[in-house]
C-alpha cells in the first residue's frame, strides 16, 4: 500500500499495470460483445445494450460505498487509527460517485427509450438519487480542511451515519410510493428473459468494471497518500523557510 | 454532575443567549413567514385540481409547513453553532471535560424548543393564509407528529451542525449534508399532518404509521448523535 515502491514518475507499480492491462482488455471485450456480438432485444431492440454499462456500474457503485463504510469503520474502531484506511475510504467513495453518476445517466437514457420518461419517482430510483447526493456530501466533508486526522475522523463518522441513513430513506420512500398510484408507463419487467449471450456479456461487463474499479482505487489511494505527504512536507518546508529568513536576513523585514 | 443536569445547563445557556440576542425571533421567524408567503405566490393562482374539494394551496399546505420548517432549521442550526465557535466556546467546554453526549442533548433540547415554537407558528400561518382547517379529532395525531418530528430534526441538526462547526464553508455545506438526511422526516411528517387535518379526505388512522417512521428516525439519530458527537467535535 505504501507509495514508496511506486516509480518516481507516477503511482503505477507492476501490480497496477497488470490490473490496468486486464481492465483494458476487459473493457475492449465488453465493447466487442456489448455492441457487436450480443443480439438486440426483441422488445427493446438496440437500446438493451445500455444494460451492459448500467448494471455493472450500479453494482460497482454499491460495492464502492460498502468498501467506504468498512474502511471508515476500520479507521474509527482500530486502536491504531491508520490513515491508510481513511484514504481507502475516500478513494473508494470518489470512484463510487463516478460510477453512480454513470448509473444515473445511463439509467435515465434507458428509461427515456423504454418507459418514455427520463425519471420516475419509484423507490429504487429515488433512493439511488439520495445515495448519490449523500456521497457528494461525504466528499465535500473530506475537503473541509484541518489536519489529516480531523478529516479522517469527521469523514469516517459521516460515512457510518450514511449507513444509518440510507435504509431509513429507502424505507420511507418505499412507504411513500406504496400510497401513490402506480406508474402509468409501460414497465419493462415481466418479459425480460435473458439470452445466454446477453447474460455472458453482462458478466464480462461486471468483471471488466470491477477490475477498472480496483485499478482506479489503488491509483487514487496512492495519489491521496502523495497529497497528504506533500501537505506535511509543505508545512515543514514553510516553517524551515521562515526560520532561515529570520536567521539570514532580518534586515529584509 | 449528572449528564442530565449538564444537558439542562447547556440548553438553558443556549436559550438564554437566544432570548437576549433575539436572533431567532427577529430574523428566523420573519424568514419563515416570508417563505410561507412566497409559497402562496408560487402556487395560489393554479387552478383547483379536478374533483378536489380543497384548493391546491390547501392540499399542499402540510408539506409547505414542513418545508419552511426545514429551511428555518438550517438557519437555527447555524446560529446554534456560531455562538459556540465564535470564541472557541465549544473547545472550552470540551477542555472542561464536559461529556460530549450531554453536550449533544443540551444543544438538541435548546434547538428543539426553538423549533417547536416555530413549527406551531407555521401551522397557525397555514391556517391564516392558506385556509387550512384543524379538526378536533386530529389534534392528538398532530401533537404526536409535532413532538416526534421536532426531536428528530433537532437531533440530526445538532449532529451535522457540530460536524460543520468551525469549518470553512460551513454555511454552504450544511444544507447539502442535512437536507438529504431529513427526507424521511419531510415525507413522514407531511403524510401524518395530512391525515390529522384530513387533507384530500385521508383518515386519521392513516397518519399513525407515518408518526412511527418519524419516531424511528428520531430515536436512531438521537442514539447516533449521543455516540458520534464526541469524535465529531474533538479537534
Short mmCIF file of C-alpha atoms in Angstrom, two decimals:
data_model
loop_
_atom_site.label_atom_id
_atom_site.label_comp_id
_atom_site.label_asym_id
_atom_site.label_seq_id
_atom_site.Cartn_x
_atom_site.Cartn_y
_atom_site.Cartn_z
CA UNK A 1 0.00 0.00 0.00
CA UNK A 2 2.94 2.32 0.50
CA UNK A 3 3.61 4.83 -2.21
CA UNK A 4 7.34 4.37 -1.93
CA UNK A 5 7.54 1.28 -4.15
CA UNK A 6 5.87 3.17 -7.00
CA UNK A 7 8.01 4.53 -9.79
CA UNK A 8 9.12 8.14 -9.24
CA UNK A 9 7.19 9.38 -12.27
CA UNK A 10 3.77 8.11 -11.20
CA UNK A 11 1.69 5.90 -8.97
CA UNK A 12 1.94 2.77 -11.08
CA UNK A 13 3.65 -0.42 -9.95
CA UNK A 14 3.94 -3.74 -11.71
CA UNK A 15 0.79 -4.93 -9.95
CA UNK A 16 -1.36 -2.00 -11.01
CA UNK A 17 -0.04 -2.16 -14.58
CA UNK A 18 -1.18 -5.76 -14.69
CA UNK A 19 -4.62 -4.88 -13.30
CA UNK A 20 -4.84 -1.89 -15.65
CA UNK A 21 -3.99 -4.03 -18.67
CA UNK A 22 -6.55 -6.63 -17.59
CA UNK A 23 -9.18 -3.91 -17.13
CA UNK A 24 -8.39 -2.53 -20.60
CA UNK A 25 -8.75 -5.96 -22.18
CA UNK A 26 -11.98 -6.47 -20.23
CA UNK A 27 -13.47 -3.17 -21.42
CA UNK A 28 -12.40 -3.90 -25.03
CA UNK A 29 -14.06 -7.32 -24.71
CA UNK A 30 -17.18 -5.66 -23.29
CA UNK A 31 -17.31 -3.21 -26.21
CA UNK A 32 -16.97 -6.06 -28.70
CA UNK A 33 -19.66 -8.18 -27.07
CA UNK A 34 -21.93 -5.36 -25.94
CA UNK A 35 -22.03 -3.52 -29.25
CA UNK A 36 -21.22 -6.36 -31.62
CA UNK A 37 -21.78 -9.99 -30.74
CA UNK A 38 -24.73 -9.83 -28.34
CA UNK A 39 -28.15 -9.87 -30.02
CA UNK A 40 -30.64 -6.99 -29.96
CA UNK A 41 -33.64 -7.46 -27.71
CA UNK A 42 -36.99 -8.45 -29.20
CA UNK A 43 -38.87 -5.61 -27.46
CA UNK A 44 -36.22 -3.06 -26.64
CA UNK A 45 -34.14 -3.65 -29.75
CA UNK A 46 -30.74 -1.91 -29.71
CA UNK A 47 -31.43 0.09 -26.55
CA UNK A 48 -30.95 -3.03 -24.46
CA UNK A 49 -27.19 -2.56 -24.93
CA UNK A 50 -27.28 0.20 -22.29
CA UNK A 51 -27.76 -2.64 -19.83
CA UNK A 52 -24.12 -3.68 -20.20
CA UNK A 53 -22.97 -0.33 -18.81
CA UNK A 54 -25.89 0.40 -16.47
CA UNK A 55 -25.93 -2.77 -14.39
CA UNK A 56 -22.15 -3.17 -13.88
CA UNK A 57 -21.73 0.49 -12.89
CA UNK A 58 -24.62 0.25 -10.40
CA UNK A 59 -23.10 -2.86 -8.90
CA UNK A 60 -19.71 -1.16 -8.67
CA UNK A 61 -21.15 1.94 -7.03
CA UNK A 62 -22.76 -0.17 -4.30
CA UNK A 63 -19.54 -2.15 -3.83
CA UNK A 64 -17.57 1.11 -3.60
CA UNK A 65 -19.87 2.51 -0.89
CA UNK A 66 -19.67 -0.73 1.09
CA UNK A 67 -15.87 -0.53 0.90
CA UNK A 68 -16.04 3.10 2.09
CA UNK A 69 -18.20 2.14 5.07
CA UNK A 70 -16.00 -0.81 6.05
CA UNK A 71 -12.78 1.19 5.70
CA UNK A 72 -14.29 4.04 7.75
CA UNK A 73 -15.27 1.59 10.46
CA UNK A 74 -11.78 0.11 10.45
CA UNK A 75 -10.26 3.57 10.78
CA UNK A 76 -12.52 4.54 13.67
CA UNK A 77 -12.53 1.32 15.69
CA UNK A 78 -8.99 0.02 15.25
CA UNK A 79 -6.77 1.15 18.08
CA UNK A 80 -4.07 2.36 15.70
CA UNK A 81 -6.02 4.93 13.64
CA UNK A 82 -4.27 4.29 10.35
CA UNK A 83 -4.77 7.00 7.73
CA UNK A 84 -4.40 4.31 5.04
CA UNK A 85 -7.96 3.16 5.84
CA UNK A 86 -9.19 6.74 5.61
CA UNK A 87 -7.59 7.23 2.21
CA UNK A 88 -9.00 3.92 1.00
CA UNK A 89 -12.47 5.10 2.12
CA UNK A 90 -12.01 8.42 0.31
CA UNK A 91 -10.68 6.87 -2.89
CA UNK A 92 -13.46 4.30 -2.97
CA UNK A 93 -16.15 6.95 -2.40
CA UNK A 94 -14.81 9.10 -5.24
CA UNK A 95 -14.85 6.20 -7.67
CA UNK A 96 -18.25 5.17 -6.31
CA UNK A 97 -19.73 8.62 -7.00
CA UNK A 98 -18.32 8.42 -10.53
CA UNK A 99 -19.94 5.04 -11.16
CA UNK A 100 -23.20 6.13 -9.53
CA UNK A 101 -23.25 9.14 -11.88
CA UNK A 102 -22.77 6.79 -14.84
CA UNK A 103 -25.58 4.60 -13.47
CA UNK A 104 -27.99 7.53 -13.18
CA UNK A 105 -27.18 9.00 -16.61
CA UNK A 106 -27.32 5.64 -18.41
CA UNK A 107 -30.47 4.72 -16.49
CA UNK A 108 -32.20 7.96 -17.46
CA UNK A 109 -31.32 7.48 -21.12
CA UNK A 110 -32.53 3.91 -20.99
CA UNK A 111 -35.71 4.99 -19.19
CA UNK A 112 -36.42 7.54 -21.90
CA UNK A 113 -36.09 4.86 -24.56
CA UNK A 114 -38.12 2.12 -22.86
CA UNK A 115 -40.54 3.88 -20.47
CA UNK A 116 -40.79 7.15 -22.41
CA UNK A 117 -39.65 9.30 -19.47
CA UNK A 118 -36.25 10.19 -18.08
CA UNK A 119 -37.26 9.93 -14.47
CA UNK A 120 -39.83 8.14 -12.41
CA UNK A 121 -40.39 8.52 -8.68
CA UNK A 122 -40.10 4.87 -7.98
CA UNK A 123 -38.46 3.76 -4.74
CA UNK A 124 -35.27 2.39 -6.21
CA UNK A 125 -34.58 5.43 -8.39
CA UNK A 126 -35.31 7.85 -5.58
CA UNK A 127 -33.07 6.04 -3.11
CA UNK A 128 -30.28 5.90 -5.69
CA UNK A 129 -30.51 9.64 -6.18
CA UNK A 130 -30.33 10.14 -2.40
CA UNK A 131 -27.30 7.87 -2.25
CA UNK A 132 -25.61 9.94 -4.95
CA UNK A 133 -26.25 13.24 -3.13
CA UNK A 134 -25.22 11.76 0.23
CA UNK A 135 -21.81 10.69 -1.08
CA UNK A 136 -21.28 14.02 -2.82
CA UNK A 137 -21.80 15.47 0.66
CA UNK A 138 -19.32 12.95 2.05
CA UNK A 139 -16.70 14.09 -0.47
CA UNK A 140 -17.39 17.72 0.50
CA UNK A 141 -16.79 16.83 4.16
CA UNK A 142 -13.42 15.36 3.19
CA UNK A 143 -12.45 18.75 1.75
CA UNK A 144 -13.36 20.74 4.85
CA UNK A 145 -9.75 21.31 5.81
CA UNK A 146 -7.98 20.83 9.12
CA UNK A 147 -5.48 18.14 9.98
CA UNK A 148 -5.47 14.74 8.29
CA UNK A 149 -6.67 13.09 11.49
CA UNK A 150 -9.54 15.55 11.77
CA UNK A 151 -10.54 14.90 8.18
CA UNK A 152 -10.33 11.16 8.74
CA UNK A 153 -12.46 11.17 11.89
CA UNK A 154 -15.11 13.51 10.50
CA UNK A 155 -15.48 11.68 7.23
CA UNK A 156 -15.49 8.27 8.93
CA UNK A 157 -18.37 9.36 11.18
CA UNK A 158 -20.26 10.76 8.17
CA UNK A 159 -19.72 7.52 6.23
CA UNK A 160 -21.08 5.48 9.13
CA UNK A 161 -24.04 7.86 9.56
CA UNK A 162 -24.79 7.31 5.87
CA UNK A 163 -25.09 3.59 6.63
CA UNK A 164 -27.80 4.50 9.18
CA UNK A 165 -29.47 6.99 6.90
CA UNK A 166 -29.73 5.06 3.64
CA UNK A 167 -32.02 2.26 4.97
CA UNK A 168 -34.22 4.91 6.65
CA UNK A 169 -34.53 6.91 3.45
CA UNK A 170 -35.22 3.76 1.44
CA UNK A 171 -37.86 2.59 3.91
CA UNK A 172 -39.68 5.92 3.96
CA UNK A 173 -39.54 6.22 0.17
CA UNK A 174 -40.98 2.70 -0.26
CA UNK A 175 -43.83 3.60 2.10
CA UNK A 176 -44.34 6.90 0.28
CA UNK A 177 -44.58 5.21 -3.11
CA UNK A 178 -46.93 2.49 -1.90
CA UNK A 179 -49.54 5.16 -1.15
CA UNK A 180 -49.35 6.74 -4.58
CA UNK A 181 -50.74 5.40 -7.78
CA UNK A 182 -48.68 3.01 -9.82
CA UNK A 183 -46.73 4.50 -12.68
CA UNK A 184 -48.79 4.51 -15.83
CA UNK A 185 -45.97 3.95 -18.29
CA UNK A 186 -45.05 0.53 -19.59
CA UNK A 187 -42.77 -1.32 -17.21
CA UNK A 188 -40.06 -3.47 -18.67
CA UNK A 189 -40.34 -6.23 -16.07
CA UNK A 190 -42.10 -9.46 -16.80
CA UNK A 191 -40.69 -10.36 -20.14
CA UNK A 192 -37.02 -9.68 -19.74
CA UNK A 193 -35.84 -13.19 -20.37
CA UNK A 194 -32.14 -13.14 -20.83
CA UNK A 195 -30.49 -14.74 -23.73
CA UNK A 196 -27.35 -16.75 -22.86
CA UNK A 197 -25.06 -14.45 -24.82
CA UNK A 198 -26.62 -11.39 -23.16
CA UNK A 199 -26.01 -12.86 -19.71
CA UNK A 200 -22.42 -13.64 -20.67
CA UNK A 201 -21.90 -10.07 -21.93
CA UNK A 202 -23.29 -8.71 -18.68
CA UNK A 203 -20.92 -10.97 -16.78
CA UNK A 204 -18.00 -9.66 -18.86
CA UNK A 205 -19.14 -6.13 -18.03
CA UNK A 206 -19.16 -6.79 -14.30
CA UNK A 207 -15.69 -8.34 -14.37
CA UNK A 208 -14.29 -5.52 -16.52
CA UNK A 209 -15.80 -2.79 -14.34
CA UNK A 210 -14.62 -4.48 -11.14
CA UNK A 211 -11.06 -4.57 -12.48
CA UNK A 212 -11.42 -0.93 -13.51
CA UNK A 213 -12.64 -0.07 -10.01
CA UNK A 214 -9.72 -1.83 -8.30
CA UNK A 215 -7.26 -0.14 -10.66
CA UNK A 216 -8.76 3.33 -10.10
CA UNK A 217 -8.99 2.95 -6.33
CA UNK A 218 -5.38 1.80 -5.95
CA UNK A 219 -4.13 4.73 -8.03
CA UNK A 220 -6.36 7.22 -6.26
CA UNK A 221 -5.33 5.87 -2.87
CA UNK A 222 -1.69 6.41 -3.85
CA UNK A 223 -2.22 9.95 -5.11
CA UNK A 224 -4.07 10.74 -1.87
CA UNK A 225 -1.09 9.40 0.08
CA UNK A 226 1.20 11.61 -2.00
CA UNK A 227 -1.09 14.62 -1.45
CA UNK A 228 -1.04 14.10 2.32
CA UNK A 229 2.76 13.72 2.26
CA UNK A 230 3.01 16.91 0.19
CA UNK A 231 0.84 18.73 2.73
CA UNK A 232 3.08 17.63 5.58
CA UNK A 233 6.26 18.39 3.66
CA UNK A 234 4.90 21.78 2.61
CA UNK A 235 4.22 22.74 6.22
CA UNK A 236 7.68 21.62 7.35
CA UNK A 237 9.32 23.46 4.44
CA UNK A 238 7.40 26.64 5.19
CA UNK A 239 8.45 26.56 8.84
CA UNK A 240 12.07 25.92 7.85
CA UNK A 241 11.98 28.78 5.33
CA UNK A 242 10.62 31.25 7.89
CA UNK A 243 13.29 30.15 10.35
CA UNK A 244 16.01 30.58 7.74
CA UNK A 245 14.66 34.03 6.88
CA UNK A 246 14.84 35.08 10.49
CA UNK A 247 18.44 33.90 10.79
CA UNK A 248 19.90 35.14 7.50
CA UNK A 249 18.02 38.27 6.57
CA UNK A 250 16.50 40.13 9.50
CA UNK A 251 17.04 43.46 7.73
CA UNK A 252 14.72 42.47 4.89
CA UNK A 253 11.72 42.61 7.21
CA UNK B 1 -22.68 16.39 37.83
CA UNK B 2 -25.02 14.05 36.08
CA UNK B 3 -25.32 14.11 32.30
CA UNK B 4 -28.94 15.18 32.57
CA UNK B 5 -28.01 18.21 34.65
CA UNK B 6 -25.25 19.19 32.19
CA UNK B 7 -27.69 18.85 29.30
CA UNK B 8 -30.17 21.09 31.11
CA UNK B 9 -27.49 23.68 31.85
CA UNK B 10 -26.30 23.74 28.23
CA UNK B 11 -29.87 24.01 26.96
CA UNK B 12 -30.60 26.80 29.44
CA UNK B 13 -27.49 28.66 28.35
CA UNK B 14 -28.44 28.40 24.67
CA UNK B 15 -31.99 29.55 25.27
CA UNK B 16 -30.79 32.44 27.43
CA UNK B 17 -28.40 33.59 24.68
CA UNK B 18 -31.27 33.30 22.23
CA UNK B 19 -33.63 35.25 24.46
CA UNK B 20 -31.12 38.07 24.92
CA UNK B 21 -29.91 38.30 21.31
CA UNK B 22 -33.36 37.59 19.79
CA UNK B 23 -31.84 36.39 16.50
CA UNK B 24 -34.40 33.61 16.11
CA UNK B 25 -37.23 35.97 16.95
CA UNK B 26 -36.11 38.86 14.77
CA UNK B 27 -34.62 37.01 11.81
CA UNK B 28 -35.52 33.32 11.59
CA UNK B 29 -39.20 33.71 12.37
CA UNK B 30 -39.75 36.52 9.83
CA UNK B 31 -37.77 34.45 7.29
CA UNK B 32 -40.13 31.51 7.79
CA UNK B 33 -43.12 33.81 7.36
CA UNK B 34 -41.68 35.21 4.12
CA UNK B 35 -41.16 31.66 2.83
CA UNK B 36 -44.82 30.85 3.54
CA UNK B 37 -45.92 33.96 1.63
CA UNK B 38 -43.64 33.10 -1.29
CA UNK B 39 -45.12 29.59 -1.47
CA UNK B 40 -48.52 31.23 -1.86
CA UNK B 41 -47.22 33.42 -4.70
CA UNK B 42 -45.86 30.36 -6.49
CA UNK B 43 -48.90 28.11 -6.05
CA UNK B 44 -52.05 30.13 -5.42
CA UNK B 45 -53.07 31.04 -8.96
CA UNK B 46 -53.01 27.49 -10.26
CA UNK B 47 -56.46 26.02 -10.98
CA UNK B 48 -58.02 23.70 -8.43
CA UNK B 49 -57.17 20.02 -9.16
CA UNK B 50 -60.06 18.21 -10.88
CA UNK B 51 -62.55 16.79 -8.42
CA UNK B 52 -60.73 18.10 -5.35
CA UNK B 53 -62.57 19.90 -2.57
CA UNK B 54 -59.54 21.81 -1.35
CA UNK B 55 -57.68 24.48 -3.24
CA UNK B 56 -54.21 23.48 -4.39
CA UNK B 57 -52.61 25.57 -1.68
CA UNK B 58 -54.77 23.94 0.96
CA UNK B 59 -53.94 20.43 -0.21
CA UNK B 60 -50.17 21.02 -0.23
CA UNK B 61 -50.17 23.08 3.00
CA UNK B 62 -48.85 20.27 5.28
CA UNK B 63 -45.82 19.77 3.02
CA UNK B 64 -45.18 23.51 2.81
CA UNK B 65 -45.26 23.86 6.62
CA UNK B 66 -42.56 21.19 6.93
CA UNK B 67 -40.50 22.59 4.05
CA UNK B 68 -40.49 26.02 5.69
CA UNK B 69 -39.52 24.30 8.97
CA UNK B 70 -36.57 22.58 7.26
CA UNK B 71 -35.30 25.84 5.75
CA UNK B 72 -35.58 27.53 9.13
CA UNK B 73 -33.86 24.55 10.78
CA UNK B 74 -30.77 25.26 8.64
CA UNK B 75 -30.63 28.82 9.97
CA UNK B 76 -31.24 27.79 13.58
CA UNK B 77 -28.51 25.13 13.45
CA UNK B 78 -26.02 27.58 12.01
CA UNK B 79 -26.91 30.06 14.71
CA UNK B 80 -26.66 27.41 17.46
CA UNK B 81 -23.09 26.60 16.48
CA UNK B 82 -22.00 30.12 15.57
CA UNK B 83 -22.36 31.06 19.26
CA UNK B 84 -20.18 28.07 20.20
CA UNK B 85 -17.35 28.54 17.71
CA UNK B 86 -17.03 32.33 17.74
CA UNK B 87 -14.99 32.46 20.93
CA UNK B 88 -13.87 28.84 20.90
CA UNK B 89 -16.58 28.05 23.44
CA UNK B 90 -17.01 24.52 22.13
CA UNK B 91 -13.31 23.77 22.71
CA UNK B 92 -13.52 25.33 26.16
CA UNK B 93 -16.44 23.08 27.06
CA UNK B 94 -14.53 20.02 25.91
CA UNK B 95 -11.37 21.07 27.75
CA UNK B 96 -13.53 21.44 30.87
CA UNK B 97 -14.31 17.71 30.39
CA UNK B 98 -17.97 18.30 29.65
CA UNK B 99 -19.38 14.98 28.45
CA UNK B 100 -19.98 15.09 24.68
CA UNK B 101 -23.23 13.11 24.91
CA UNK B 102 -24.63 15.54 27.49
CA UNK B 103 -23.50 18.47 25.36
CA UNK B 104 -25.28 16.93 22.38
CA UNK B 105 -28.51 16.58 24.34
CA UNK B 106 -28.26 20.11 25.71
CA UNK B 107 -27.86 21.61 22.23
CA UNK B 108 -30.61 19.33 20.91
CA UNK B 109 -33.08 20.37 23.62
CA UNK B 110 -32.45 24.07 23.06
CA UNK B 111 -32.83 23.62 19.30
CA UNK B 112 -35.98 21.53 19.78
CA UNK B 113 -37.55 24.22 21.98
CA UNK B 114 -36.99 26.89 19.33
CA UNK B 115 -38.09 24.60 16.52
CA UNK B 116 -41.27 23.59 18.36
CA UNK B 117 -42.37 27.21 18.71
CA UNK B 118 -41.51 27.90 15.08
CA UNK B 119 -43.46 24.90 13.76
CA UNK B 120 -46.52 25.79 15.82
CA UNK B 121 -46.44 29.32 14.44
CA UNK B 122 -46.01 27.99 10.89
CA UNK B 123 -49.11 25.85 11.31
CA UNK B 124 -51.03 28.90 12.53
CA UNK B 125 -49.73 30.78 9.47
CA UNK B 126 -51.04 27.99 7.23
CA UNK B 127 -54.44 28.25 8.91
CA UNK B 128 -54.48 32.01 8.44
CA UNK B 129 -53.02 32.29 4.93
CA UNK B 130 -53.86 29.01 3.19
CA UNK B 131 -57.29 28.34 4.64
CA UNK B 132 -56.19 25.12 6.32
CA UNK B 133 -58.63 23.79 8.90
CA UNK B 134 -57.64 21.86 12.02
CA UNK B 135 -60.21 19.28 13.13
CA UNK B 136 -60.59 18.43 16.80
CA UNK B 137 -60.27 14.66 16.29
CA UNK B 138 -56.83 15.07 14.70
CA UNK B 139 -55.24 17.07 17.50
CA UNK B 140 -53.65 14.06 19.24
CA UNK B 141 -52.04 12.91 15.99
CA UNK B 142 -50.93 16.45 15.28
CA UNK B 143 -49.23 16.77 18.67
CA UNK B 144 -47.55 13.34 18.37
CA UNK B 145 -46.17 14.30 14.93
CA UNK B 146 -45.06 17.66 16.26
CA UNK B 147 -43.10 16.10 19.16
CA UNK B 148 -41.52 13.29 17.10
CA UNK B 149 -40.56 15.47 14.15
CA UNK B 150 -39.18 18.23 16.36
CA UNK B 151 -36.90 15.83 18.22
CA UNK B 152 -35.84 14.12 15.01
CA UNK B 153 -34.97 17.39 13.30
CA UNK B 154 -33.27 18.85 16.37
CA UNK B 155 -31.05 15.80 16.96
CA UNK B 156 -29.98 15.41 13.35
CA UNK B 157 -29.48 19.18 13.07
CA UNK B 158 -27.25 19.24 16.15
CA UNK B 159 -25.27 16.26 14.88
CA UNK B 160 -24.49 17.75 11.46
CA UNK B 161 -24.19 21.25 12.87
CA UNK B 162 -21.45 20.01 15.19
CA UNK B 163 -19.73 18.40 12.24
CA UNK B 164 -19.69 21.58 10.17
CA UNK B 165 -18.94 23.87 13.13
CA UNK B 166 -15.71 25.78 12.80
CA UNK B 167 -15.03 24.56 9.26
CA UNK B 168 -14.53 26.79 6.28
CA UNK B 169 -17.56 26.99 4.02
CA UNK B 170 -19.92 25.53 6.62
CA UNK B 171 -22.81 27.73 5.51
CA UNK B 172 -22.89 26.06 2.13
CA UNK B 173 -22.00 22.57 3.33
CA UNK B 174 -24.74 22.23 5.95
CA UNK B 175 -27.74 22.25 3.54
CA UNK B 176 -26.02 19.71 1.28
CA UNK B 177 -25.44 17.35 4.20
CA UNK B 178 -28.65 17.94 6.12
CA UNK B 179 -31.42 18.06 3.53
CA UNK B 180 -30.97 14.53 2.11
CA UNK B 181 -30.80 13.13 5.65
CA UNK B 182 -34.06 14.73 6.79
CA UNK B 183 -36.02 13.47 3.76
CA UNK B 184 -37.72 10.74 5.86
CA UNK B 185 -38.98 13.41 8.30
CA UNK B 186 -40.34 15.52 5.45
CA UNK B 187 -42.16 12.53 3.95
CA UNK B 188 -43.41 11.08 7.25
CA UNK B 189 -44.41 14.32 8.97
CA UNK B 190 -46.16 15.65 5.85
CA UNK B 191 -48.26 12.48 5.48
CA UNK B 192 -49.08 12.44 9.20
CA UNK B 193 -50.21 16.07 9.22
CA UNK B 194 -52.26 15.48 6.05
CA UNK B 195 -54.05 12.70 7.94
CA UNK B 196 -54.52 14.85 11.05
CA UNK B 197 -56.02 17.69 9.02
CA UNK B 198 -57.96 15.40 6.73
CA UNK B 199 -56.35 16.85 3.59
CA UNK B 200 -57.79 15.17 0.49
CA UNK B 201 -60.10 13.04 2.65
CA UNK B 202 -57.38 10.99 4.41
CA UNK B 203 -58.43 9.21 7.58
CA UNK B 204 -56.73 9.87 10.92
CA UNK B 205 -55.73 6.20 11.28
CA UNK B 206 -53.58 6.55 8.12
CA UNK B 207 -51.34 9.00 9.94
CA UNK B 208 -50.09 6.82 12.77
CA UNK B 209 -47.69 4.63 10.72
CA UNK B 210 -46.07 7.85 9.48
CA UNK B 211 -45.58 9.10 13.04
CA UNK B 212 -43.85 5.74 13.57
CA UNK B 213 -41.44 6.48 10.70
CA UNK B 214 -40.60 9.86 12.17
CA UNK B 215 -40.24 8.43 15.70
CA UNK B 216 -37.83 5.72 14.48
CA UNK B 217 -35.83 8.45 12.77
CA UNK B 218 -35.72 10.50 15.99
CA UNK B 219 -34.58 7.51 18.07
CA UNK B 220 -31.90 6.46 15.54
CA UNK B 221 -30.38 9.92 15.25
CA UNK B 222 -30.76 10.62 18.97
CA UNK B 223 -28.73 7.50 19.72
CA UNK B 224 -26.34 8.10 16.83
CA UNK B 225 -25.75 11.67 17.96
CA UNK B 226 -25.03 10.67 21.57
CA UNK B 227 -22.31 8.30 20.36
CA UNK B 228 -20.87 10.24 17.43
CA UNK B 229 -20.90 13.80 18.76
CA UNK B 230 -17.65 13.40 20.73
CA UNK B 231 -15.48 12.20 17.83
CA UNK B 232 -17.06 14.83 15.57
CA UNK B 233 -16.30 17.94 17.60
CA UNK B 234 -12.91 16.92 19.05
CA UNK B 235 -10.15 18.82 17.36
#
